[in-house]
PDB file of C-alpha atoms in Angstrom:
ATOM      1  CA  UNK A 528     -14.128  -1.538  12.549  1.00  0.00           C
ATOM      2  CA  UNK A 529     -13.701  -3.993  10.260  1.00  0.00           C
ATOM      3  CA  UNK A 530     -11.079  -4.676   7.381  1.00  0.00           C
ATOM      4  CA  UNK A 531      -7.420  -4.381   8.743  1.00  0.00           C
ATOM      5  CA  UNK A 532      -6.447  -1.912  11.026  1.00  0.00           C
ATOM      6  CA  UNK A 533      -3.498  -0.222  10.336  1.00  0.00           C
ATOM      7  CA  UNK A 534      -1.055   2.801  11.347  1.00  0.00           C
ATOM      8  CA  UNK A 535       1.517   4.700   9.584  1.00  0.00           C
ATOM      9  CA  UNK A 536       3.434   7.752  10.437  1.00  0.00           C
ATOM     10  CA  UNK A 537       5.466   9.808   8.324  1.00  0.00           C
ATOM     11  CA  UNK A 538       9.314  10.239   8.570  1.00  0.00           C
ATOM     12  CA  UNK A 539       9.335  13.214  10.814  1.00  0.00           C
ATOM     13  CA  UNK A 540       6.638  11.477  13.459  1.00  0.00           C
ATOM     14  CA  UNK A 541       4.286  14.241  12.621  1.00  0.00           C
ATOM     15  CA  UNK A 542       1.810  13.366  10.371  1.00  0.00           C
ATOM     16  CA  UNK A 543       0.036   9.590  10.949  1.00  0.00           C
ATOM     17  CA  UNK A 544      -2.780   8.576   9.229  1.00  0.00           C
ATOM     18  CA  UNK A 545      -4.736   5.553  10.579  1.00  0.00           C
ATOM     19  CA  UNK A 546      -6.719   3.052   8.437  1.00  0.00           C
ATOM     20  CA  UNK A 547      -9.376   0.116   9.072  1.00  0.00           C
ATOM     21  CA  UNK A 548     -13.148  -0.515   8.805  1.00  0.00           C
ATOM     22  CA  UNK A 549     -15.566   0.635   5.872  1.00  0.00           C
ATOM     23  CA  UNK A 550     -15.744  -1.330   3.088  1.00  0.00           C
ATOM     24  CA  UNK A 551     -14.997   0.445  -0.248  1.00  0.00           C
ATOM     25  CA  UNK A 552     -12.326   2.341   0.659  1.00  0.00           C
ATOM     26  CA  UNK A 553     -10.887   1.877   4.099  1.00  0.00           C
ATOM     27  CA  UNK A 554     -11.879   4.562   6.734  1.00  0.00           C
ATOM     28  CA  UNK A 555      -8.876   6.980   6.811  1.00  0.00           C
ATOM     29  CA  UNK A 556      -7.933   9.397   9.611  1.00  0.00           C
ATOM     30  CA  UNK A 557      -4.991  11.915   9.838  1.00  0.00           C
ATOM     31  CA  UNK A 558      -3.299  13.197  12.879  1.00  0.00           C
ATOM     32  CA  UNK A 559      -1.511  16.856  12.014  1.00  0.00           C
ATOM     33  CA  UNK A 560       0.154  16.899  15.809  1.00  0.00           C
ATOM     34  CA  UNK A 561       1.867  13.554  15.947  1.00  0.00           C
ATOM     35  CA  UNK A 562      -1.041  11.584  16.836  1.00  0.00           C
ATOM     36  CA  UNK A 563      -2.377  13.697  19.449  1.00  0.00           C
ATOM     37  CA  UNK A 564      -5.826  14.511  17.189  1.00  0.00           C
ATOM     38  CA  UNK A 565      -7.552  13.207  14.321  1.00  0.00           C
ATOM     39  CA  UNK A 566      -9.672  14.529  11.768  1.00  0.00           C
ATOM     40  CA  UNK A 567     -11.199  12.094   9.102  1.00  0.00           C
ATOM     41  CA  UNK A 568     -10.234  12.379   5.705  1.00  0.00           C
ATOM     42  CA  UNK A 569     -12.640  11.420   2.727  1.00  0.00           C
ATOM     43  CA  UNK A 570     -10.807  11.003   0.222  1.00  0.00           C
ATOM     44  CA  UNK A 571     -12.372  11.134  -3.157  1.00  0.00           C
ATOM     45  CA  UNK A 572     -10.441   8.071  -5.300  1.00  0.00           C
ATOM     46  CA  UNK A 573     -10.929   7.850  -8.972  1.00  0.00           C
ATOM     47  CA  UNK A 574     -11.315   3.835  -8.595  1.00  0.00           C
ATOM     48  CA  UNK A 575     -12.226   2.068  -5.221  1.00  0.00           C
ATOM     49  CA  UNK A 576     -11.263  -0.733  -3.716  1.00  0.00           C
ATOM     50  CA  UNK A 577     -11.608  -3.259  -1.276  1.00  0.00           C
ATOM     51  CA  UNK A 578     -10.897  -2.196   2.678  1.00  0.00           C
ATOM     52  CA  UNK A 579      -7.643  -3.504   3.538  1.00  0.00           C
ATOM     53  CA  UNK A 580      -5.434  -0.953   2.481  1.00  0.00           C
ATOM     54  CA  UNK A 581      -1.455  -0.505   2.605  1.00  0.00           C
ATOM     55  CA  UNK A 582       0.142   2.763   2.852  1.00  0.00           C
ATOM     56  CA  UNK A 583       3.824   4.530   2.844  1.00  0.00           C
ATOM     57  CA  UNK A 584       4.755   7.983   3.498  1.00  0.00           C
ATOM     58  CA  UNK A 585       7.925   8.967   0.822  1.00  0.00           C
ATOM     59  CA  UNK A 586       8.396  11.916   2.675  1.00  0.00           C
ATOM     60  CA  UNK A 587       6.519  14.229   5.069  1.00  0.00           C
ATOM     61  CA  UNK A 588       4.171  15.155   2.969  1.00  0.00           C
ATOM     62  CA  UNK A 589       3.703  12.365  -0.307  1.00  0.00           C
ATOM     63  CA  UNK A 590       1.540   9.166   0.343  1.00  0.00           C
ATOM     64  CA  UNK A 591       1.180   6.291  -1.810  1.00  0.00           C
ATOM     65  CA  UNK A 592      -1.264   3.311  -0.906  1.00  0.00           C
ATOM     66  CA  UNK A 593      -2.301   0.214  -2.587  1.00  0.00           C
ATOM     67  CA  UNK A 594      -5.448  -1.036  -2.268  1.00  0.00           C
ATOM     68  CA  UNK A 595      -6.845  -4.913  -3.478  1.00  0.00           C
ATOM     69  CA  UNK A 596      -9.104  -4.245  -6.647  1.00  0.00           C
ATOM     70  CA  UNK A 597     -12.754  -5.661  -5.785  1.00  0.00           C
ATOM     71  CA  UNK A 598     -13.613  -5.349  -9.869  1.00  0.00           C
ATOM     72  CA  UNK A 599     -10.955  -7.150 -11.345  1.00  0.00           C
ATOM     73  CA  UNK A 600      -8.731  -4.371 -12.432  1.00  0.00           C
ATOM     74  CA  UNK A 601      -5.750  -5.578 -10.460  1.00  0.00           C
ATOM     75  CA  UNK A 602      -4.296  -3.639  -7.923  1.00  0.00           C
ATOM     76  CA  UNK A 603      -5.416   0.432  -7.525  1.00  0.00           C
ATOM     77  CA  UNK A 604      -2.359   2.840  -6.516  1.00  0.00           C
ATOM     78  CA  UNK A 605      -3.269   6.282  -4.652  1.00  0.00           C
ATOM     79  CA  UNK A 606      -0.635   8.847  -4.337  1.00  0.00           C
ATOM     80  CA  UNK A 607      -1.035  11.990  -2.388  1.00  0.00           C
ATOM     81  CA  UNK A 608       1.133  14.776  -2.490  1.00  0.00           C
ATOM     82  CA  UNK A 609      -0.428  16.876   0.252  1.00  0.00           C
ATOM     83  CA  UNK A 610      -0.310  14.413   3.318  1.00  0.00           C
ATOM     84  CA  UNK A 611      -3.643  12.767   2.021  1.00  0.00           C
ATOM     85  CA  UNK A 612      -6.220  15.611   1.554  1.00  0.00           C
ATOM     86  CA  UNK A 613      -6.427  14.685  -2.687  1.00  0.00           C
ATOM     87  CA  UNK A 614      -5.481  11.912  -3.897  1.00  0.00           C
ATOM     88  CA  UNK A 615      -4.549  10.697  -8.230  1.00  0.00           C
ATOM     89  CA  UNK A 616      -5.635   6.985  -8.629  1.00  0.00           C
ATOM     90  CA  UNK A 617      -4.109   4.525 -11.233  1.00  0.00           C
ATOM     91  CA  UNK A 618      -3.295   0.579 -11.428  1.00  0.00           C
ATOM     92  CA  UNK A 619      -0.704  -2.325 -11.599  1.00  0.00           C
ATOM     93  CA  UNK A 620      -3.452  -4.096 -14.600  1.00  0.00           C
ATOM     94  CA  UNK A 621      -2.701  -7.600 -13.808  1.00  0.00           C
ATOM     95  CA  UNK A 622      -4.788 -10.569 -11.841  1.00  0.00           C
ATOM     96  CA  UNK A 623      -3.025  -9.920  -8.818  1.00  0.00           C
ATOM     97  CA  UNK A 624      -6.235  -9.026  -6.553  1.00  0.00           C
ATOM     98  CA  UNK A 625      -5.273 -10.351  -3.289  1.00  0.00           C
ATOM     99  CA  UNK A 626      -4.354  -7.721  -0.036  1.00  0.00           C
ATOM    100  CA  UNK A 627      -1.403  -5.815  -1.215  1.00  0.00           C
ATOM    101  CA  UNK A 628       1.682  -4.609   0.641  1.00  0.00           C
ATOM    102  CA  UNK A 629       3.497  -1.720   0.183  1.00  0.00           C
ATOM    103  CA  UNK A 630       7.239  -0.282   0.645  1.00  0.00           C
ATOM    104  CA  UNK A 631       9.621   2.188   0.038  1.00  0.00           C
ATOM    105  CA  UNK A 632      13.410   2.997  -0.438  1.00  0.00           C
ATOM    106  CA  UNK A 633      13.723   6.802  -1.495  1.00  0.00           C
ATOM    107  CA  UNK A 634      11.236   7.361  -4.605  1.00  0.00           C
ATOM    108  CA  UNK A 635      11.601   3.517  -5.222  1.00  0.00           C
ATOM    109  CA  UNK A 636       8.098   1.779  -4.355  1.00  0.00           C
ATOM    110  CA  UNK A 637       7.842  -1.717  -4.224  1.00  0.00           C
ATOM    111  CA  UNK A 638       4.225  -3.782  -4.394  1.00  0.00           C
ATOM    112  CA  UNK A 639       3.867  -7.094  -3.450  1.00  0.00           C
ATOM    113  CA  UNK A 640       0.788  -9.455  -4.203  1.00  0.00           C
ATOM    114  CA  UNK A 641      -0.672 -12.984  -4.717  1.00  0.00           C
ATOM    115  CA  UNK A 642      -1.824 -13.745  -7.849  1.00  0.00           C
ATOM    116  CA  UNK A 643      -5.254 -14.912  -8.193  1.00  0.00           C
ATOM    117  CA  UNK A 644      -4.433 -17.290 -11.244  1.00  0.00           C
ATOM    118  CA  UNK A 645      -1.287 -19.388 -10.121  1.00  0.00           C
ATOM    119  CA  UNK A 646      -1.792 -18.268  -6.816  1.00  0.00           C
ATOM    120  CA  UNK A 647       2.373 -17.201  -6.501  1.00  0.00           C
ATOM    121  CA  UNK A 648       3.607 -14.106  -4.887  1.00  0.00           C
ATOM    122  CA  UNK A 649       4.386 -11.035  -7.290  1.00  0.00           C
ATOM    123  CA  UNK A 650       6.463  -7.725  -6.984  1.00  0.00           C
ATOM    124  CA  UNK A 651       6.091  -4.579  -9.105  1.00  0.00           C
ATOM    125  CA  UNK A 652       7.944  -1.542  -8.559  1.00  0.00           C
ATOM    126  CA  UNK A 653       7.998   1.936  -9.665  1.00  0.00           C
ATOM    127  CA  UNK A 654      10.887   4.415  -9.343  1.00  0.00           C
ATOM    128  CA  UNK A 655       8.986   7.522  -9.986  1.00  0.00           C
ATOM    129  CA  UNK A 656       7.321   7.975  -6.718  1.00  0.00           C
ATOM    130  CA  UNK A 657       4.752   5.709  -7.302  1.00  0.00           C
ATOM    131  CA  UNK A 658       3.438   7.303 -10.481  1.00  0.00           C
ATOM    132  CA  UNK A 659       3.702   4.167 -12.769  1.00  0.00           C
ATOM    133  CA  UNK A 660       4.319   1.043 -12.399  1.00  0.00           C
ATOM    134  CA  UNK A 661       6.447  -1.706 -14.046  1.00  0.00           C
ATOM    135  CA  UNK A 662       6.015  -5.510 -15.271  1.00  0.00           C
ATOM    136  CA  UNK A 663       4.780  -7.547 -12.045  1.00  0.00           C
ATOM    137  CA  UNK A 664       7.164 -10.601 -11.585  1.00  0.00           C
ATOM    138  CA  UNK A 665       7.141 -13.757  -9.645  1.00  0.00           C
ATOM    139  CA  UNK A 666       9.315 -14.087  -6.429  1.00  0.00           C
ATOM    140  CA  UNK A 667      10.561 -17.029  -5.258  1.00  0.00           C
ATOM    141  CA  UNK A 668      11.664 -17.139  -2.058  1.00  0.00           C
ATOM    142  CA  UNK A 669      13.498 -19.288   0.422  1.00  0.00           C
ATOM    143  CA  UNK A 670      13.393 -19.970   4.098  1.00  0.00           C
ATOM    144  CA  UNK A 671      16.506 -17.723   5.575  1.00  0.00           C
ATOM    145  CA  UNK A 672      16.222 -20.446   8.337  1.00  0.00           C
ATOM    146  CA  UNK A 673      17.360 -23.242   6.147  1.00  0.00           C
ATOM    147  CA  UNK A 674      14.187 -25.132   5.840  1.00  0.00           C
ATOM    148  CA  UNK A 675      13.600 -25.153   2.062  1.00  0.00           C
ATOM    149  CA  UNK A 676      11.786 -23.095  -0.351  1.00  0.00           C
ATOM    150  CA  UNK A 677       8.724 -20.930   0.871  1.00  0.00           C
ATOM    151  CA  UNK A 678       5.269 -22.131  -0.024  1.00  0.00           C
ATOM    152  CA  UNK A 679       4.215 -18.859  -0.934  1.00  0.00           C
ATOM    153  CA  UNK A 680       0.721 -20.381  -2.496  1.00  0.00           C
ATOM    154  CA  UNK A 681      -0.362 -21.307   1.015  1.00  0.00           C
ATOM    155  CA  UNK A 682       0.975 -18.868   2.932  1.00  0.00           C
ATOM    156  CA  UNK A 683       0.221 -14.599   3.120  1.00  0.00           C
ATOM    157  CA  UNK A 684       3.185 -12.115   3.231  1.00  0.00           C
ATOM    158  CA  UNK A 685       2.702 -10.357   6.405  1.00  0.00           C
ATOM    159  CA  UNK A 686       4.233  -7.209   5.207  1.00  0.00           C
ATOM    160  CA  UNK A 687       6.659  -6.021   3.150  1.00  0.00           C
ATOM    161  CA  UNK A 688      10.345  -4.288   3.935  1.00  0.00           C
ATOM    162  CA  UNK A 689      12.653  -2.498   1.190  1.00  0.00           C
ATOM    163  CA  UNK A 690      16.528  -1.526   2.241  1.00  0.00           C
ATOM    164  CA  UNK A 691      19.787  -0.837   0.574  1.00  0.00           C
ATOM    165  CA  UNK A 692      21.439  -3.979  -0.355  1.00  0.00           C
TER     166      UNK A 692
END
């Protein structure tokens, strides 16, 4: 289908929506009956992006997604109240344009992206609920392993985790 393929489902195994293919935004389906059927959703963003596309579920029934900006107006954020029938559309405004990733802890929302400029790996979070978002700042990171300091300018994050802690 194109783009990447992805599969969430929301805290109370439920609701799952299901993302990959298309091009401007992802192809989106959501399964009511814990993925037993699927009805496609077309949801009508203010600002589009590219098709790779990361999503969390807060709850049962609020979404939030980020989605790579393919017009240079960094990284678009949709939320959803209503398990992802409408969705509200705004932006972390920086140059950080490559694939996002997306977690939660509570109404805490973390973003993390590589920066198109100096190439390094930022986070930006928002503790409304993903409503707004705050100043994006480098991470540096080390190999838990022992082998030095993470080369995060040729590598990707392959996803992103948020706990207590």
């Amino acid at each position: 289908m194109g783009g990447d393929s992805m599969v969430w489902v929301s805290p109370s195994g439920q609701s799952w929506i299901v993302a990959g293919g298309g091009s401007s935004p992802a192809v989106l389906f959501r399964s009511l009956d814990a993925g037993r059927t699927y009805q496609r959703l077309t949801p009508q963003f203010a600002r589009v992006g590219g098709a790779d596309i990361d999503l969390v579920w807060l709850d049962d029934t609020t979404v939030v997604a980020a989605d790579l900006s393919v017009r240079g107006d960094g990284i678009l954020v949709h939320r959803s109240v209503d398990r992802g029938s409408a969705w509200t559309t705004t932006s972390i405004n920086t140059d950080l344009y490559d694939r996002p990733w997306i977690a939660h802890h509570g109404q805490t929302v973390y973003v993390a992206a590589r920066s198109s400029v100096d190439q390094l790996l930022y986070l930006t979070v928002s503790t409304d609920g993903g409503r707004t978002f705050g100043t994006s700042i480098p991470i540096v990171g080390s190999d838990p392993n022992g082998a030095g300091p993470v080369d995060f300018a040729t590598g990707i994050l392959p996803h992103l985790v948020a706990s207590e802690g």
